[in-house]
Coordinates of C-alpha atoms and ligand atoms in Angstrom, one line a residue:
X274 CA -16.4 29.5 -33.8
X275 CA -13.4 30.0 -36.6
X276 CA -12.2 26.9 -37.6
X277 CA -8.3 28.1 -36.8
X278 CA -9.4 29.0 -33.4
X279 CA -11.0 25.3 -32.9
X280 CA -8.2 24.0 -33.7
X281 CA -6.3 25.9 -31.4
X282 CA -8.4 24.9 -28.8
X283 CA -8.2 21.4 -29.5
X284 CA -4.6 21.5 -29.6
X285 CA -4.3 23.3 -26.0
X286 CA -6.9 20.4 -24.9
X287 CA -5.0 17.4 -25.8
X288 CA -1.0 19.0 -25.0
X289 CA -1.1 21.1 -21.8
X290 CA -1.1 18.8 -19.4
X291 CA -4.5 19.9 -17.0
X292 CA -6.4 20.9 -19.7
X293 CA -9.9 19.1 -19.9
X294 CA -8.6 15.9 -20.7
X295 CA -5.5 15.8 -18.1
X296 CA -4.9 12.2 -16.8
X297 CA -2.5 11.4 -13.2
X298 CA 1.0 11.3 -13.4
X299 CA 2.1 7.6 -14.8
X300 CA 4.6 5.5 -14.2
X301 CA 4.9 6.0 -10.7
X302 CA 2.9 2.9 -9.5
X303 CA 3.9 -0.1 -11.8
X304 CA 4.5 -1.5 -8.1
X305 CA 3.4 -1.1 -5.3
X306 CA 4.5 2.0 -3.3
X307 CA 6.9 1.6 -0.4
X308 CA 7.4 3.7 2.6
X309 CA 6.8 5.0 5.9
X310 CA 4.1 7.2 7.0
X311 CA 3.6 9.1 10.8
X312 CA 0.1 8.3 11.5
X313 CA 0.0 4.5 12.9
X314 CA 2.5 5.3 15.9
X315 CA 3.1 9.4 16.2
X316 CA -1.4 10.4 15.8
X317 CA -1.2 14.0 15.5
X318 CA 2.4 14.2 17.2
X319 CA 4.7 15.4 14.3
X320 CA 7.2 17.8 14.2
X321 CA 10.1 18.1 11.2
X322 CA 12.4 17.3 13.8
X323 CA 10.5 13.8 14.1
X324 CA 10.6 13.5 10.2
X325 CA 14.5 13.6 10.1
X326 CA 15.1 11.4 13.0
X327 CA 13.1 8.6 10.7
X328 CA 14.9 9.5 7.6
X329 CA 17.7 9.0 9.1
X330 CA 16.5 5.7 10.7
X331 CA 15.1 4.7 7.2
X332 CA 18.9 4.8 5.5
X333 CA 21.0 3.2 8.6
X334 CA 18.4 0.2 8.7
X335 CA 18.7 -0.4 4.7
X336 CA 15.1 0.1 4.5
X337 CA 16.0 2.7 1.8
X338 CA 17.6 0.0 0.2
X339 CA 15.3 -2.6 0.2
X340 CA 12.8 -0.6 -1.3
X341 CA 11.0 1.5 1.1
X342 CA 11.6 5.4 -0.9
X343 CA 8.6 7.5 0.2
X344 CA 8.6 9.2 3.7
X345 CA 4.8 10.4 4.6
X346 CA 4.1 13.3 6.7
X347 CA 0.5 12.4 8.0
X348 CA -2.3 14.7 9.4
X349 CA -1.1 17.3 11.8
X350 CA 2.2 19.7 9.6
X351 CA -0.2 22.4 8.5
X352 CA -1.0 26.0 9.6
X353 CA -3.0 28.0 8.2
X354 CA -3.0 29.7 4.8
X355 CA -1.2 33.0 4.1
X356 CA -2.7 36.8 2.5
X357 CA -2.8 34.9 -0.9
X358 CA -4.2 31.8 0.4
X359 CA -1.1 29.9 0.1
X360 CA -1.0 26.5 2.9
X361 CA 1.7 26.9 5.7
X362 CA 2.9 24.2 7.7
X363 CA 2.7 24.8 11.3
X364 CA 5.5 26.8 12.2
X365 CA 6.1 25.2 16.3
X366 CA 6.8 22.0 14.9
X367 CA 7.6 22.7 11.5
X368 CA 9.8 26.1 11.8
X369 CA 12.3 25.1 9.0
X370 CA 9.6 24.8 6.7
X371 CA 8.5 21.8 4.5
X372 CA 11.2 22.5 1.2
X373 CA 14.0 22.8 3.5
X374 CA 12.9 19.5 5.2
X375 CA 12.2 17.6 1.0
X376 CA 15.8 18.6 0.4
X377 CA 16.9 16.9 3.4
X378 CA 15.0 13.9 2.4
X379 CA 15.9 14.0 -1.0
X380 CA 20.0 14.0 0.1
X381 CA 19.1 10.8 1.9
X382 CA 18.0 9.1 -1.4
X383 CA 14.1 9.2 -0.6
X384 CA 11.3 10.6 -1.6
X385 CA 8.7 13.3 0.3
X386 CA 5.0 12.9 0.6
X387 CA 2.7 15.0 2.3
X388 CA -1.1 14.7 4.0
X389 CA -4.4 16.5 3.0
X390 CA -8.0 16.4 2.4
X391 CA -10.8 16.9 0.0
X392 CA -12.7 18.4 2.2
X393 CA -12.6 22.0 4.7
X394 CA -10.7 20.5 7.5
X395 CA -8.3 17.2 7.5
X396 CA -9.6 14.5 9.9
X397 CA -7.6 16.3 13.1
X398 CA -8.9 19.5 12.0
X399 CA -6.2 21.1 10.2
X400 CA -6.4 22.8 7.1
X401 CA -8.1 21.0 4.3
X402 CA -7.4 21.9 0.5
X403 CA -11.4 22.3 -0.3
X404 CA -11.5 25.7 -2.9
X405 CA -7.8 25.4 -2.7
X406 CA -6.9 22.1 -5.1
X407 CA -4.9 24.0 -7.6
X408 CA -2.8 26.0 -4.9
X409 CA -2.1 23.3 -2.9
X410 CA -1.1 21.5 -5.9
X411 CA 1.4 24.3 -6.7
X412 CA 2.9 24.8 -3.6
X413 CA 3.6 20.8 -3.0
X414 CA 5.6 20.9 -6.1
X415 CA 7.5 24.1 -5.4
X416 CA 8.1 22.3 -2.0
X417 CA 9.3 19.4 -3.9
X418 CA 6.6 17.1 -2.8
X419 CA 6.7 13.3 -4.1
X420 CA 3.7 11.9 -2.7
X421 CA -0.3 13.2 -1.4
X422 CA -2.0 11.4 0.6
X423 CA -5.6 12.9 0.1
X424 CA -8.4 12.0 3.0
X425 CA -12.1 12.2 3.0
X426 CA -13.2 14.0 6.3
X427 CA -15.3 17.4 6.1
X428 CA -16.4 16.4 2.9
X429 CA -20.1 17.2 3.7
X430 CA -21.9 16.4 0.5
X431 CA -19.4 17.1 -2.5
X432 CA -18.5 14.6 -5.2
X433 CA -15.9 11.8 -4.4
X434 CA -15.4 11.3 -8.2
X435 CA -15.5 15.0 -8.7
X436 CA -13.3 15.6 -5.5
X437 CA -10.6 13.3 -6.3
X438 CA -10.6 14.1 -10.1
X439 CA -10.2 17.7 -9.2
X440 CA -7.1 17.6 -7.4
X441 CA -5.6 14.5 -10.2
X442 CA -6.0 16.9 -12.6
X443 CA -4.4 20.3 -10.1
X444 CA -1.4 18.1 -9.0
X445 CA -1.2 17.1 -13.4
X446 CA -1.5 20.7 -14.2
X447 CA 1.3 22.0 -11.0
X448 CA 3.6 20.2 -12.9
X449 CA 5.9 17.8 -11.0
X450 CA 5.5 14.2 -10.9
X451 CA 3.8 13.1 -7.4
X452 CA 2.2 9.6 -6.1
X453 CA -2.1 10.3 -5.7
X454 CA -2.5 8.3 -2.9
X455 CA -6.4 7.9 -2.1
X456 CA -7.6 7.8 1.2
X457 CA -11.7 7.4 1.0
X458 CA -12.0 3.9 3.0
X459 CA -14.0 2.3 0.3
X460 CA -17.2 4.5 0.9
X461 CA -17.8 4.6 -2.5
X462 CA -16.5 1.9 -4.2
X463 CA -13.4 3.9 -5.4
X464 CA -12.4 0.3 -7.1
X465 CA -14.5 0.7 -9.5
X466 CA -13.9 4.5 -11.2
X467 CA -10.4 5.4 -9.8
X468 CA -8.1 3.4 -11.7
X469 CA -7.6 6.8 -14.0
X470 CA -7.8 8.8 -10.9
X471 CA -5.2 7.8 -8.3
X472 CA -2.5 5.5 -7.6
X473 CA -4.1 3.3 -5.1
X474 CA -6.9 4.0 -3.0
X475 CA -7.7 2.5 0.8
X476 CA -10.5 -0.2 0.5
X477 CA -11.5 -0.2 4.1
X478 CA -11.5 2.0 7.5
X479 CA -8.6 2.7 9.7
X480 CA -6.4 -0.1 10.5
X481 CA -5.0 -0.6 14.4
X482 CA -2.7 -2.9 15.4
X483 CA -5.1 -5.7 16.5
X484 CA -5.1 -8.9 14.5
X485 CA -8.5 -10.4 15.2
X486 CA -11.5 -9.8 17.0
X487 CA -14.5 -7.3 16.3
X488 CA -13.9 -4.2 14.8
X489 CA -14.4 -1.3 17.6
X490 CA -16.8 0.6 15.5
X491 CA -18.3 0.3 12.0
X492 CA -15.6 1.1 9.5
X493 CA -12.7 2.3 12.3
X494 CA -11.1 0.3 14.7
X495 CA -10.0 -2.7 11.7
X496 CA -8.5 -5.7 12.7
X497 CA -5.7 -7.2 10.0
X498 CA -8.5 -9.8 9.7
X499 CA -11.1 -7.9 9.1
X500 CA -9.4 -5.6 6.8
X501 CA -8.4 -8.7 4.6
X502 CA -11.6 -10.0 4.4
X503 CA -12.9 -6.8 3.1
X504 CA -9.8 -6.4 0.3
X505 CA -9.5 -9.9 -0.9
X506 CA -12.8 -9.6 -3.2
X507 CA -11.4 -6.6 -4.8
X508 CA -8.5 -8.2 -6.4
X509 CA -9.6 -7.9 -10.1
X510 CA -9.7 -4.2 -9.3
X511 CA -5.9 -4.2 -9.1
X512 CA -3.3 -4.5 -11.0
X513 CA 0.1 -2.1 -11.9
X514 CA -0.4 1.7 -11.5
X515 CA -3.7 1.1 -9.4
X516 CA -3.9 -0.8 -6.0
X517 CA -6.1 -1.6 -3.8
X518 CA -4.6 0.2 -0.3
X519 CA -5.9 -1.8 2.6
X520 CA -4.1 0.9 5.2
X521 CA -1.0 1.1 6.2
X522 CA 2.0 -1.6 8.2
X523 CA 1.4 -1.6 12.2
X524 CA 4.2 -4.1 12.4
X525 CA 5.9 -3.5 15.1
X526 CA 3.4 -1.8 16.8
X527 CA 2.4 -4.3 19.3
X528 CA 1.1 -7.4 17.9
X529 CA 2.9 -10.5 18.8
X530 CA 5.8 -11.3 16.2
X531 CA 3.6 -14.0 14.3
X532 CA 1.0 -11.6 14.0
X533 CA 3.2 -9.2 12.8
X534 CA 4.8 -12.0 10.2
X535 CA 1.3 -13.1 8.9
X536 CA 0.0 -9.4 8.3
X537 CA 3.5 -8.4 6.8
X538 CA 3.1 -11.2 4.4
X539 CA -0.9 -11.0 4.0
X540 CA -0.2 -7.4 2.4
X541 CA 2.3 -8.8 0.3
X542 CA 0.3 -11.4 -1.2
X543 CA -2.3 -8.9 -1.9
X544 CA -0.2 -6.4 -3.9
X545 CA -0.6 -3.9 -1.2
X546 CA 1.5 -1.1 -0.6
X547 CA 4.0 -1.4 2.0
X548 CA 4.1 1.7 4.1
X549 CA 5.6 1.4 7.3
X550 CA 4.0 2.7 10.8
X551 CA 6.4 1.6 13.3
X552 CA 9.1 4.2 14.9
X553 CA 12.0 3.2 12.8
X554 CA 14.3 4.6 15.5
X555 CA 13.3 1.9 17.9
X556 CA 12.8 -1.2 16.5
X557 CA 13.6 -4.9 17.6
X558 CA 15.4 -7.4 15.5
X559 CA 12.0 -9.4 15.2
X560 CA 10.4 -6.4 13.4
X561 CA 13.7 -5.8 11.3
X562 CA 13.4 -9.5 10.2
X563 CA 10.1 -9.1 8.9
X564 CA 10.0 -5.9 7.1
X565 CA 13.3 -6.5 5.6
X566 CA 12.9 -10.1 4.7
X567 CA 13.4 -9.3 0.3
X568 CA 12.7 -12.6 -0.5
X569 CA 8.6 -11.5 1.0
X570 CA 9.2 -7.9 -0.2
X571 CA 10.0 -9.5 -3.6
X572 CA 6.0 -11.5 -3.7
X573 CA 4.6 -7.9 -3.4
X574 CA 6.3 -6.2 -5.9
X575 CA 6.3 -8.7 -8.6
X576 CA 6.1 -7.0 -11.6
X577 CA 3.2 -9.2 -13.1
X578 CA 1.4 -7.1 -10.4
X579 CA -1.4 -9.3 -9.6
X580 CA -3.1 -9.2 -6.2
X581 CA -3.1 -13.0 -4.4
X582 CA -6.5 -15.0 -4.9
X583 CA -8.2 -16.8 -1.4
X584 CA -8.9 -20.1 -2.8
X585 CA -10.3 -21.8 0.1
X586 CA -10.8 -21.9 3.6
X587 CA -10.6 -25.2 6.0
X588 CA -10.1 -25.5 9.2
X589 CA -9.3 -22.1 9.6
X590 CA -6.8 -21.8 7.4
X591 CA -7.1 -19.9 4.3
X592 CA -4.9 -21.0 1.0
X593 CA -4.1 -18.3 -1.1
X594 CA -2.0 -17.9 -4.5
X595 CA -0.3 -15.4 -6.1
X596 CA 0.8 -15.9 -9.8
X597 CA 4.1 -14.2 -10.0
X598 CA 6.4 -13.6 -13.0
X599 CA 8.4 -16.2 -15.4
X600 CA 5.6 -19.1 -14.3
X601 CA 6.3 -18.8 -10.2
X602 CA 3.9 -18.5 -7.3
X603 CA 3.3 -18.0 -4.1
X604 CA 1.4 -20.0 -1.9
X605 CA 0.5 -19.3 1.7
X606 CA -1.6 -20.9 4.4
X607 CA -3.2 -17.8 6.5
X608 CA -3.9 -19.5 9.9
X609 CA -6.6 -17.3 11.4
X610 CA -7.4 -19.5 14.7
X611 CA -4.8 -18.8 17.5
X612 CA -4.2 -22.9 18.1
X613 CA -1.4 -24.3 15.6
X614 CA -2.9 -26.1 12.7
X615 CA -1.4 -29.1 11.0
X616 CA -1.8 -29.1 7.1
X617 CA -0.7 -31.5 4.6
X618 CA -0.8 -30.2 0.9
X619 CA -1.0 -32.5 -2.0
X620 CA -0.7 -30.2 -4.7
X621 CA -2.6 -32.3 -7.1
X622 CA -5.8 -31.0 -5.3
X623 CA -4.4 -27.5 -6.2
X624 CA -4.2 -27.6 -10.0
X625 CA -6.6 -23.6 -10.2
X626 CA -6.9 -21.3 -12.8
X627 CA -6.6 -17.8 -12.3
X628 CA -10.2 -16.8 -14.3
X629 CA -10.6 -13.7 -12.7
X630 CA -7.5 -11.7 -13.2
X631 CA -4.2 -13.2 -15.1
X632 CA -5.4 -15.9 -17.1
X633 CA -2.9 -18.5 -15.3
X634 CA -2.8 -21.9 -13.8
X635 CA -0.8 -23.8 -11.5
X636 CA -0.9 -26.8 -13.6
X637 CA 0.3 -29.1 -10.9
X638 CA -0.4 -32.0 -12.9
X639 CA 2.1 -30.7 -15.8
X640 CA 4.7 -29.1 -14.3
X641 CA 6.7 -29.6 -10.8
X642 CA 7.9 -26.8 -8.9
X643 CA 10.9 -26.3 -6.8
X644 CA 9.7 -24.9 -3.3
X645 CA 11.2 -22.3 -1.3
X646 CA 10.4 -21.6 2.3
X647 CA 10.5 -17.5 2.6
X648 CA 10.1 -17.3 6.3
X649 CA 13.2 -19.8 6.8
X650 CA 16.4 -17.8 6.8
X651 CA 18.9 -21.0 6.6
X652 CA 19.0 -21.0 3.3
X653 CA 19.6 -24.8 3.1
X654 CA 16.6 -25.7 5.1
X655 CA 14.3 -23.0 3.0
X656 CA 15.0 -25.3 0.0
X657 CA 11.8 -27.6 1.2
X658 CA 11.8 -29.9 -2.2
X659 CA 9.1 -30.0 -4.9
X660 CA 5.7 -30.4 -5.6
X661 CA 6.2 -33.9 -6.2
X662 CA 5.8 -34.9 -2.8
X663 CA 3.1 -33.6 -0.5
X664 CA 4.1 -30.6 2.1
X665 CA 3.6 -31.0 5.9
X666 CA 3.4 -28.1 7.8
X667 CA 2.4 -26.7 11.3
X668 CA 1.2 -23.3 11.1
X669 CA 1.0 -21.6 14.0
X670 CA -1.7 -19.8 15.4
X671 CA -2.3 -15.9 14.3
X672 CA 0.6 -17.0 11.4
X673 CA 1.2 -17.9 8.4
X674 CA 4.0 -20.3 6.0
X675 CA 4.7 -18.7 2.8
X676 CA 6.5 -20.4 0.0
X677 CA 7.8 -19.4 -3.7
X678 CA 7.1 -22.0 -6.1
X679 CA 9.8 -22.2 -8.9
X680 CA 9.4 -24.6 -12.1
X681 CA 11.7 -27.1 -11.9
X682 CA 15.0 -26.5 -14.9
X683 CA 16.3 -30.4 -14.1
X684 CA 16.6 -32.3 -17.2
X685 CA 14.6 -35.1 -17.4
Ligands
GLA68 C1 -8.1 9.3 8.6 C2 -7.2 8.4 7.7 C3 -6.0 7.9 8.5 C4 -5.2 9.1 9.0 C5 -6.1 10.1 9.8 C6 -5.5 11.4 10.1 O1 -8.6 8.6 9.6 O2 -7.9 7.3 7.3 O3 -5.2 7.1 7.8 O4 -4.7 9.8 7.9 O5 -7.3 10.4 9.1 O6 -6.3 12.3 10.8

């Protein structure tokens, strides 16, 4: 080859974006994302009528405000593909089509994502984007598409490195900015090559709104138990730009409210991302409380981005941490029996290093913290004193305390 026209290729490789050595979109995941998605309460019942009624739900709640941007369309908006092998969402429930329905979501202050799969046919049978990566890339950005959620069903035998690279690099090459959103279940070990590939990628089967108990089926049916035993090993494989996606919220889907408190905050001290599954237009002020308590929302998006460490378990009760930014933690007791537990902390049996992931410790024995109940919404009583006395708590059964720590500015 001419050395001019080796250049030129070299050139084209390294500054068109989708060329050979095309990398995701960054910047979009230096927390973790927040939203809502269809699948947990509507299944396969989604229409763009649906989709409004929660966009308008997500703004008059202030969920929109606290953080929660992306709306997901799940499985079940497609049609077929047109002559030219163009996707078409299903035009009964979809009839206004899916750009008109991004620039109504857009005008609301929020963000659009959208549902497919690697393989032939989604998981409910719908269209998949197998041989059609690159077009489905293109028409979600002329769309104005924010966010794909990419499954694994139909898949028969292909690549899941090769899959989930191929459309990376189509949505890179289509040109607009949109969230990669994984959805493999863990099958095979995503943690460990995806970090380039996607934003976040699920860790475990599909979640249902059951907190304990056997899981129905190998890999489906997950309890929030189950699911966080399965997620809390991989927290070294986390960190800003790349999560770890143990499934999606089912508060308010029929837990009791401390179940729905302790798996609200369990996904928070793991980093995870935060997407809604409840029906926004119906919800009790016990599920508003929890999903729109900021001082909790605040533990998962810290920006040191570090998923929570399980330090022990006793009794039942599991003691996690989760280094946060400017020196703070957060420190929760995960009850996991359904009896309350009493528990008496002396922080001097807590002084941990963080070896694994950020590098920091506690330091009890150095420095004393100011602690902050987040659960307790008098603001005076939340102020619960420092680590220089030992903490006495019940916890619940199924639930959880969760506290900030703060270094103490008092001048000696
Ligand atoms: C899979 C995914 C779920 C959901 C359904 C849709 O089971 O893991 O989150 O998207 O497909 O059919």
């Amino acid at each position: 080859m001419k050395k001019g026209l080796k250049l030129l290729l070299l050139a084209a490789v390294v500054l068109v974006p989708g060329w050979g050595t095309a990398q995701k979109w960054e910047g979009l995941a230096d927390t973790p994302q927040m939203g809502w998605n269809s699948w947990n309460k509507f299944g396969q019942n989604i229409s763009e009528k649906l989709i409004r009624e929660q966009a308008d739900a997500m703004v008059a709640e202030g969920l929109v405000d606290a953080g929660y941007i992306y709306l997901n369309m799940d499985d079940c908006w497609h049609g077929e593909r047109d002559a030219d092998g163009f996707v078409q969402p299903d035009s009964r429930t979809f009839p206004s089509g899916i750009e008109a329905l991004a620039d109504y979501v857009h005008s609301k202050g929020m963000k659009l994502g959208i549902y497919s799969d690697a393989g032939r046919r989604t998981c409910a049978g719908r269209t998949g984007s197998f041989g059609h990566e690159y077009q489905d890339a293109i028409q979600y950005a002329r769309w104005g598409i924010d966010y794909l959620k990419y499954d694994w069903c139909s898949t028969e035998n292909i690549n899941p490195r090769g899959a989930y690279t191929l459309m990376r690099d189509a949505l890179r090459a289509a040109g607009r900015p949109i969230f990669f959103s994984m959805c493999e279940w863990g099958t095979n070990r995503p943690w460990e090559w995806a970090a380039e590939v996607g934003h976040s990628w699920r860790t475990t089967g599909d979640i249902t709104a059951r907190f304990a108990g056997n899981p129905r089926q190998r890999g489906w049916g997950q309890t929030v138990l189950s699911i966080i035993d399965q997620n809390a090993p991989l927290r070294k494989y986390a960190g800003p730009g790349h999560w770890n996606d143990p499934d999606m919220l089912e508060v308010g889907n029929g837990m009791s409210v401390n179940e729905d408190r302790a798996h609200f905050t369990m996904w928070c001290m793991m980093a995870a991302p935060l997407i809604l599954g409840n029906d926004l237009s119906k919800m009790t002020d016990d599920t508003r409380a929890i999903i729109l308590n900021k001082k909790v929302i605040a533990i998962d998006q810290d920006r040191l981005g570090v998923q929570g460490l399980r330090y022990k378990t006793e009794n039942e009760i599991e003691y996690w941490f989760k280094p946060l930014e400017n020196g703070d933690w957060a420190f929760c007791l995960l009850n996991r029996s359904t009896e309350p537990v009493e528990c008496d902390i002396d922080w001097q049996e807590y002084n941990l290093t963080d070896d694994e992931v950020s590098g920091l410790s506690t330091s009890f024995d150095a420095i004393t913290y100011d602690i902050e109940n987040l659960w307790e919404t008098n603001a005076k009583k939340a102020k619960t004193g420092t680590t220089k006395k030992a903490l006495k708590v019940t916890v619940p059964g199924h639930d959880v305390a969760l506290y900030r720590l703060t270094p103490n500015q008092k001048k000696k």
